[in-house]
Tab-separated table of C-alpha atoms in Angstrom:
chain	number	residue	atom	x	y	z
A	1	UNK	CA	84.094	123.283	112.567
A	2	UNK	CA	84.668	120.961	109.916
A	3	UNK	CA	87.316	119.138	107.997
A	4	UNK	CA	87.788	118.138	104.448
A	5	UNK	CA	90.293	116.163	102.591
A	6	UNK	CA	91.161	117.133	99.434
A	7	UNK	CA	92.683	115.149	96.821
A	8	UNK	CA	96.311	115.788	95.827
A	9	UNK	CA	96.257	115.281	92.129
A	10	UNK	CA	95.142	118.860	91.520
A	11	UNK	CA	95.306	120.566	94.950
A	12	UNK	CA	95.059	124.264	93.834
A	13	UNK	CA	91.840	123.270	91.687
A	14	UNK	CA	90.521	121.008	94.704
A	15	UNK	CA	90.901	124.023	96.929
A	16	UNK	CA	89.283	126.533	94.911
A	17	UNK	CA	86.596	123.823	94.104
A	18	UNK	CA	86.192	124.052	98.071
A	19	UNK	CA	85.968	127.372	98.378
A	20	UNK	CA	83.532	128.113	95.669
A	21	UNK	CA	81.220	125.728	97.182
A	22	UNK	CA	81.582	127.406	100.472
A	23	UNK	CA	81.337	131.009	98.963
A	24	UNK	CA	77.313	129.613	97.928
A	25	UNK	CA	76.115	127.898	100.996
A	26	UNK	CA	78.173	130.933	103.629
A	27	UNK	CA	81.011	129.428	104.585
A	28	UNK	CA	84.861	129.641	104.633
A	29	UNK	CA	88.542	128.127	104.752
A	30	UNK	CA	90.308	129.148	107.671
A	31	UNK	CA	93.284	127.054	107.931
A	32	UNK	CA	95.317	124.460	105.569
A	33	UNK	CA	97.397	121.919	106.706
A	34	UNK	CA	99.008	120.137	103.002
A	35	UNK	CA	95.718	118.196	101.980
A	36	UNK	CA	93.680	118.809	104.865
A	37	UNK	CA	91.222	121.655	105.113
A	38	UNK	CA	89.450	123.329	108.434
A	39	UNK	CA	86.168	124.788	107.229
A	40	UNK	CA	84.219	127.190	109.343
A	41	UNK	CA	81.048	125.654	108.594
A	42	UNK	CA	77.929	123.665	109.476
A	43	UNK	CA	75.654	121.143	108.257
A	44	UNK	CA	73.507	124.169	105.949
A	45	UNK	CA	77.112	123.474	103.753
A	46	UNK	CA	76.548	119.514	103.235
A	47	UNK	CA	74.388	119.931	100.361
A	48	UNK	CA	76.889	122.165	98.310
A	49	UNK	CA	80.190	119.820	99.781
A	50	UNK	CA	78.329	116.675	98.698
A	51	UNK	CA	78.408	118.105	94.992
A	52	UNK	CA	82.122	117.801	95.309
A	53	UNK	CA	84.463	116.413	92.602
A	54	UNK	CA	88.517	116.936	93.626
A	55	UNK	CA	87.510	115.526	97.623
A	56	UNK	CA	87.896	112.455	99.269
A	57	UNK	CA	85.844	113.083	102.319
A	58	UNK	CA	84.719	115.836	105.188
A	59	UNK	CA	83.606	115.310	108.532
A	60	UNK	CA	83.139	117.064	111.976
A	61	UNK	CA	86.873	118.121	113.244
A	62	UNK	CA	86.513	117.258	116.596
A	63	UNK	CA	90.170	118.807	118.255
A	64	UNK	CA	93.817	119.375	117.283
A	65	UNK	CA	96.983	119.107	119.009
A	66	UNK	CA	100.606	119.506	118.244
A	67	UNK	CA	101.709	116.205	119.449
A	68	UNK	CA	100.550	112.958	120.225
A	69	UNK	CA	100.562	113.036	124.353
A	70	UNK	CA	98.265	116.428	123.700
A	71	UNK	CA	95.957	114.620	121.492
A	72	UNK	CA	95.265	111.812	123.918
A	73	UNK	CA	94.640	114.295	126.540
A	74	UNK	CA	91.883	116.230	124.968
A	75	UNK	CA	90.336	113.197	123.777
A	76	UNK	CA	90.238	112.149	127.400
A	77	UNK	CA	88.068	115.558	128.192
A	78	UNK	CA	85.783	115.356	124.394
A	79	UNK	CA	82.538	113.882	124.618
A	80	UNK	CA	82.850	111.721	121.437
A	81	UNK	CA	79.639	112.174	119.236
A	82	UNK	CA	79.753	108.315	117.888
A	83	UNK	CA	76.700	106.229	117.113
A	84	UNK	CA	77.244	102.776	116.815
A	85	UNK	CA	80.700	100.712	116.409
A	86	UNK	CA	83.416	102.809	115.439
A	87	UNK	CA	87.305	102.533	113.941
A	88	UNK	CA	90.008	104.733	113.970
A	89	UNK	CA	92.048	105.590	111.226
A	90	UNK	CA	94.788	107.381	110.790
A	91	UNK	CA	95.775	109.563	107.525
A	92	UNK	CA	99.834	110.042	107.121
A	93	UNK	CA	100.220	112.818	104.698
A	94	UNK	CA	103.362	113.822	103.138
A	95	UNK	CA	104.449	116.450	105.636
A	96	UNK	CA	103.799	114.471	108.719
A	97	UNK	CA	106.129	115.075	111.798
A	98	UNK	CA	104.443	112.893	113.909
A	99	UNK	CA	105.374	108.860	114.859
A	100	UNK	CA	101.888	107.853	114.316
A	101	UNK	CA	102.566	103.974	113.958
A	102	UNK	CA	100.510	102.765	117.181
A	103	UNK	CA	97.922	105.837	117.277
A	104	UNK	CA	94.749	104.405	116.156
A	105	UNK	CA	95.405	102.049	118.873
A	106	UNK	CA	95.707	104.059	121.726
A	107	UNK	CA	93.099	106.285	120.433
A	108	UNK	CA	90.487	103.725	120.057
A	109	UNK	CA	91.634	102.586	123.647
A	110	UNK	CA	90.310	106.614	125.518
A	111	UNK	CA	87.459	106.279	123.304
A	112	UNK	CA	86.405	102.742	124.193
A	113	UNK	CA	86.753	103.507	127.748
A	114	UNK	CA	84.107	105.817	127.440
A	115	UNK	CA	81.852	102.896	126.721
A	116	UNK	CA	81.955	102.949	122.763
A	117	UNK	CA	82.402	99.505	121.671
A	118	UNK	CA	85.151	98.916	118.778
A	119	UNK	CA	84.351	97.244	115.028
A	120	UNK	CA	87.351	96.989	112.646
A	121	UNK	CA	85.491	95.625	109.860
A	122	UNK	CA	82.258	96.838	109.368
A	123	UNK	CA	82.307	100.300	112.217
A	124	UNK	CA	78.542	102.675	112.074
A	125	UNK	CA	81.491	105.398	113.011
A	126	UNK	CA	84.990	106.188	111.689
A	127	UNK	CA	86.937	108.315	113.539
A	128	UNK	CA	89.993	110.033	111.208
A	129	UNK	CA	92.983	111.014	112.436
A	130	UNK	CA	95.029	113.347	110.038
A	131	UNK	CA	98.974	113.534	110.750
A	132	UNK	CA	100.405	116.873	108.794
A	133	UNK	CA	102.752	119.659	110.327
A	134	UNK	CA	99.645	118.820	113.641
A	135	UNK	CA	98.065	116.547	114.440
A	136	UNK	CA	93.760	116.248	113.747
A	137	UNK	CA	90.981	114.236	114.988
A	138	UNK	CA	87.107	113.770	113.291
A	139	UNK	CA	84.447	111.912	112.588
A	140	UNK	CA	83.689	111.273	108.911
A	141	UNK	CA	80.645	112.161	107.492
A	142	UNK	CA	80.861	112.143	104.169
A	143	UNK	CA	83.232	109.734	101.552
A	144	UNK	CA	83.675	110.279	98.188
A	145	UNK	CA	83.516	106.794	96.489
A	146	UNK	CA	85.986	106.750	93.984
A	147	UNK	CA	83.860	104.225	92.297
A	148	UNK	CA	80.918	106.291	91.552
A	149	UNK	CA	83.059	108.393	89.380
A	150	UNK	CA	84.876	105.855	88.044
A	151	UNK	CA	81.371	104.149	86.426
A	152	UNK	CA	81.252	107.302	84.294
A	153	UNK	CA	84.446	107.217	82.991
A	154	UNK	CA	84.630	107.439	78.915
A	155	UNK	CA	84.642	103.126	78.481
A	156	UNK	CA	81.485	102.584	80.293
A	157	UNK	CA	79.236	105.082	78.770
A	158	UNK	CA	76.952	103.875	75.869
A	159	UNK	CA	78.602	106.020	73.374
A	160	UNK	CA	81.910	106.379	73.788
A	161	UNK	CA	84.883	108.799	72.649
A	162	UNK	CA	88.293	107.998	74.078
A	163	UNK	CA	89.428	111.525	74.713
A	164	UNK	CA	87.486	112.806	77.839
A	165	UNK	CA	87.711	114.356	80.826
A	166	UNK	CA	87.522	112.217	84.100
A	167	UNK	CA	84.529	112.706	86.426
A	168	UNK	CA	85.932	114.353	88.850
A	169	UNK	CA	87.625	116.896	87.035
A	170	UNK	CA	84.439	117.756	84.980
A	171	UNK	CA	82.421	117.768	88.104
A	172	UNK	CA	85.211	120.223	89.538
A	173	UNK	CA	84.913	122.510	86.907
A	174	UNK	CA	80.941	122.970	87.019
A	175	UNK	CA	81.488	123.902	90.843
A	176	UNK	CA	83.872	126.300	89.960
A	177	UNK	CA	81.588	128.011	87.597
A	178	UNK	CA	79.298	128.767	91.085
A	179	UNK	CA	76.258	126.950	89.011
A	180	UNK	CA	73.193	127.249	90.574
A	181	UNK	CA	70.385	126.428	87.902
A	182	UNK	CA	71.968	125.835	84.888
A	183	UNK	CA	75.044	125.245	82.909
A	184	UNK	CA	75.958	125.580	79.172
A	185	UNK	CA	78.148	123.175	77.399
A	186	UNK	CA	79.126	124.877	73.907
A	187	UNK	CA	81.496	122.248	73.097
A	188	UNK	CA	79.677	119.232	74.215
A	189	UNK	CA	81.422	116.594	72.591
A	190	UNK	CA	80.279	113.262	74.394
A	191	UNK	CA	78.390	115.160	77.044
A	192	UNK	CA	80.586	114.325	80.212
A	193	UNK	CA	80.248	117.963	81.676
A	194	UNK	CA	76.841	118.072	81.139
A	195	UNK	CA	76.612	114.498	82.721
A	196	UNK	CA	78.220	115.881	86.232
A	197	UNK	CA	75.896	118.735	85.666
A	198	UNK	CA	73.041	116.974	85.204
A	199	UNK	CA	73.503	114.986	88.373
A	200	UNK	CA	73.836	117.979	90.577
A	201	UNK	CA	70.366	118.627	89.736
A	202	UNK	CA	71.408	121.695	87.233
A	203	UNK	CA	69.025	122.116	83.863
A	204	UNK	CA	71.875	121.655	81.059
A	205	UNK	CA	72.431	122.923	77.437
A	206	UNK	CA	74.663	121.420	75.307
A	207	UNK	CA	75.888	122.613	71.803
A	208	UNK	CA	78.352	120.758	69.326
A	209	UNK	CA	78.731	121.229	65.346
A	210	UNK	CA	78.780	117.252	64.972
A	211	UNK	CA	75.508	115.358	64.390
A	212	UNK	CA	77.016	112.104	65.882
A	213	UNK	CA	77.727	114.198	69.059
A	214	UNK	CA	74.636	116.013	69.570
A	215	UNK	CA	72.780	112.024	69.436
A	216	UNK	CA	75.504	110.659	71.536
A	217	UNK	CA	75.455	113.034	74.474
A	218	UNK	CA	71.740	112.384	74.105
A	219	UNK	CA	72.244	108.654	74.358
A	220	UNK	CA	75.118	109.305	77.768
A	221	UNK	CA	72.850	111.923	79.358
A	222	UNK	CA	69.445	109.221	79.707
A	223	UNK	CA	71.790	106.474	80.245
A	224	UNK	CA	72.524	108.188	83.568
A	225	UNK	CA	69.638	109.602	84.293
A	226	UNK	CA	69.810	112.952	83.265
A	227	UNK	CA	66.605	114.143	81.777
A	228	UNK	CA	66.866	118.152	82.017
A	229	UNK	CA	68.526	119.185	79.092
A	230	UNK	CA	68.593	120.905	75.654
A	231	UNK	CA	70.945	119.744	73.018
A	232	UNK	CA	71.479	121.774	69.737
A	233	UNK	CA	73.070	120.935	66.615
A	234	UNK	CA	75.124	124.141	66.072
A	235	UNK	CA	78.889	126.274	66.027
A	236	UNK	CA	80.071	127.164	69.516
A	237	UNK	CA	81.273	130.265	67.530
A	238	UNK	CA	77.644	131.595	66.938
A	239	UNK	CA	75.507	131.303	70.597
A	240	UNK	CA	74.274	134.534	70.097
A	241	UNK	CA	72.269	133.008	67.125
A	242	UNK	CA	71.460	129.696	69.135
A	243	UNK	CA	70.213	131.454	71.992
A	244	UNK	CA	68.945	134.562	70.782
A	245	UNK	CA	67.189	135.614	74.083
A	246	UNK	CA	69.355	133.315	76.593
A	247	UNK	CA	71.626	134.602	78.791
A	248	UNK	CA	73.404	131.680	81.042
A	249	UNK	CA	74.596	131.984	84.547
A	250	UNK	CA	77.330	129.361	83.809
A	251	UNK	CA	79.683	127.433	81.116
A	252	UNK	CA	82.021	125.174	81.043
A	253	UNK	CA	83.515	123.033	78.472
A	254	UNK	CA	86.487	121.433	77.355
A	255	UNK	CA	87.391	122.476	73.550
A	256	UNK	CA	88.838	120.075	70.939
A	257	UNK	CA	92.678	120.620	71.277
A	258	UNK	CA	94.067	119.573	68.009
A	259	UNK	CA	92.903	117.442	65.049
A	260	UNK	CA	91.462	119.117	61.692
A	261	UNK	CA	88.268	116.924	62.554
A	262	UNK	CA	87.860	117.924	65.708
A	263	UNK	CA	87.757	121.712	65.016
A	264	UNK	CA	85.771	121.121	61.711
A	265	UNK	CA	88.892	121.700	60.059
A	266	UNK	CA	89.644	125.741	61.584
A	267	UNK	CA	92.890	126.705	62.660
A	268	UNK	CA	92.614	126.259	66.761
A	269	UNK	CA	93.953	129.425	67.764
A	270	UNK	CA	91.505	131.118	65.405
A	271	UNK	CA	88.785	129.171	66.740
A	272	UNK	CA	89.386	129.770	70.316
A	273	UNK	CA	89.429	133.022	70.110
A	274	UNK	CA	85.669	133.187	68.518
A	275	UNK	CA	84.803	130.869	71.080
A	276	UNK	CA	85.549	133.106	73.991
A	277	UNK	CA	84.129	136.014	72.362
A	278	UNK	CA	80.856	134.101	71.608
A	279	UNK	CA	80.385	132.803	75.353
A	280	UNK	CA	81.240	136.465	76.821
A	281	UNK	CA	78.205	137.013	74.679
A	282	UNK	CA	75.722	134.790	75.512
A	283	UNK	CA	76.923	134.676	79.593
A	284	UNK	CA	75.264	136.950	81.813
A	285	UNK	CA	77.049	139.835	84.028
A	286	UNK	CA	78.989	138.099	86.912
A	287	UNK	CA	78.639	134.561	85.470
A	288	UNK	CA	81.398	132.276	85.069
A	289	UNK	CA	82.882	130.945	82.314
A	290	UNK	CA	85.471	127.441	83.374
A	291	UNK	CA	87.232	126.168	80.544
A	292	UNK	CA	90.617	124.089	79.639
A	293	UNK	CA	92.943	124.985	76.894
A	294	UNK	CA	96.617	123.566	76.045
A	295	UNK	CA	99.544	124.862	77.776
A	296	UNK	CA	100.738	126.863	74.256
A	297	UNK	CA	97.513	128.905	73.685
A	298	UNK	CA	97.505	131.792	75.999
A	299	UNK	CA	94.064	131.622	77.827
A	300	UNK	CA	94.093	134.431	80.216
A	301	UNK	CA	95.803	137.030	77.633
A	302	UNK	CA	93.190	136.151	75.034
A	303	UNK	CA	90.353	136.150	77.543
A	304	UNK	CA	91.154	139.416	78.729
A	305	UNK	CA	90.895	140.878	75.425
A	306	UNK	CA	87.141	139.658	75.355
A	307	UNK	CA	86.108	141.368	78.467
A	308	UNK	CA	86.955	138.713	80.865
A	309	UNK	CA	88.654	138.543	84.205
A	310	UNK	CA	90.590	135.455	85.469
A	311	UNK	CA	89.710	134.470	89.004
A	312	UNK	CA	91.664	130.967	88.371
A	313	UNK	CA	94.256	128.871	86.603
A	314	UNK	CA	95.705	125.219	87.478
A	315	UNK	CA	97.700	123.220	84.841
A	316	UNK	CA	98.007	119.922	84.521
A	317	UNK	CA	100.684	117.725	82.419
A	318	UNK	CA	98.517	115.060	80.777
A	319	UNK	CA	100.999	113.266	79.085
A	320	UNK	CA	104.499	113.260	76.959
A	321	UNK	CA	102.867	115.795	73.953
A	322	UNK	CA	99.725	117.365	75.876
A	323	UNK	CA	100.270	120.016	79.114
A	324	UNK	CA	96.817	122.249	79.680
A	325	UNK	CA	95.485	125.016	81.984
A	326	UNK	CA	92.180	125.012	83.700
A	327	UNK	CA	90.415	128.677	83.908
A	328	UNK	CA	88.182	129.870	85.710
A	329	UNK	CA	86.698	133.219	83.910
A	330	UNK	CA	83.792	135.738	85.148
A	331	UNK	CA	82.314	138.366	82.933
């Protein structure tokens, strides 16, 4: 068994994020405990969890109890699989019932007396303990630095638009397309989908009817290292005509939401509309389609009309004058 912590900014979206992951490398949810997830998985899963955008970390879930005096007794009778120094740590979520204060303490005490030797600032091992509605004990494998995704944020790429999606969030929704070999990017704008993409080891296509954008995706994709891709100058209205004999097993994009510029001066409605209908064309049978529109355009009604089915939608409040959903569509 394993754990994973998801983060709580968009939990739904982390979750399904998750679960699509798990649904390619044969694996499953089986329990969920506010932000912490028990996975009925093994190490065949890491590569497809290490893709992950909307996680903080996973690990080996080593037991679970429903109160403190039960957790110190199993860990007692567990053969603790630590190499090195090790730490414990303990994780308070929102729905804790437990008094966790002095925990990692007496923790670290039945573990050291089973000859592991203690480092609280630089352990080989940490050892997590998650306090929910129960109480959980691991050992980390795998944490999401933060900082990797922030050093691909909009200001510290060469070419830079202010209005972008963070990281993780692109990242999530390229996992939730189920991607496997390649993604298409019809709106490309600065290229920050196809950058998370790119760096999952996916060959990427990218599409947008502005010149400057087609260069500077160009520009973001080598700066990072990205060097499987195909950029096009053209209208995200008119794949078909791009890719005449293409068919993609994936797409995901974030549309302009709102000035004439941006939409190369259509009406938006209008032009999301076209857009759906030219992705369902160009997508193969069973791919996915993961895209974000504003809270006042009706995604899944006007997707439906195209052909497709929803198998997701999380929304998010961005600020004062901008609320959006995330979908998730397959053909």
């Amino acid at each position: 068994m394993l754990y994973l912590e998801i983060l709580g900014n968009l939990p739904e979206m982390a979750r399904d994020e998750v679960k699509a992951m798990l649904e390619l490398a044969g694996g499953e949810i089986t329990d969920q405990d506010y932000l912490f997830l028990k996975l009925d998985a093994d190490e065949k899963t890491f590569p497809y969890l290490n893709r992950l955008g909307l996680s903080h970390e996973y690990g080996e879930l080593i037991l679970e109890a429903e109160s403190i005096e039960e957790l110190l007794q199993k860990a007692e009778e567990v053969d603790w699989p630590i190499k090195g120094t090790f730490k414990v740590d303990t994780e308070t979520m929102a729905n804790c019932r437990h008094d966790v204060l002095d925990l990692p303490r007496k923790l670290g005490a039945v573990i050291h007396a089973q000859g592991f030797k203690v480092n609280l600032s630089k352990p080989d091992t940490f050892v997590r303990v998650y306090c929910g509605e129960r109480l959980y004990a691991g050992i980390r494998l795998r944490f999401f630095d933060p900082k990797d995704f922030e050093g691909r944020k909009a200001h510290h790429r060469p070419f830079f638009r202010p209005i972008s999606l963070h990281p993780r969030v692109s990242r999530a929704l390229v996992n939730l397309t189920k991607a496997k070999r390649e993604l298409l990017d019809p709106m490309m704008g600065a290229g920050g989908i196809l950058m998370e993409a790119g760096l999952l080891g996916l060959r990427v296509y990218g599409v947008d009817i502005r010149p400057e954008m087609v260069e500077g995706a160009e520009m973001n994709l080598r700066h990072y290292g990205v060097r499987d891709y195909e950029l096009r100058l053209g209208d995200a209205t008119k794949l078909e005509e791009l890719f005449p004999e293409k068919r993609f097993e994936a797409v995901a994009t974030d549309p302009p939401y709102g000035t004439s510029a941006t939409l190369a001066g259509r009406k938006r409605d209008e032009l999301y509309r076209k857009v759906l209908e030219s992705i369902y064309g160009v997508l193969e049978e069973g791919g996915r389609l993961a895209i974000a529109f504003p809270a006042s355009f009706d995604g899944e009604a006007e997707a439906e009309k195209v052909g497709f089915k929803m198998v997701g939608k999380y929304y998010q409040r961005v600020h004062k004058s901008l609320e959006r959903y995330f979908y998730v569509f397959e053909k």
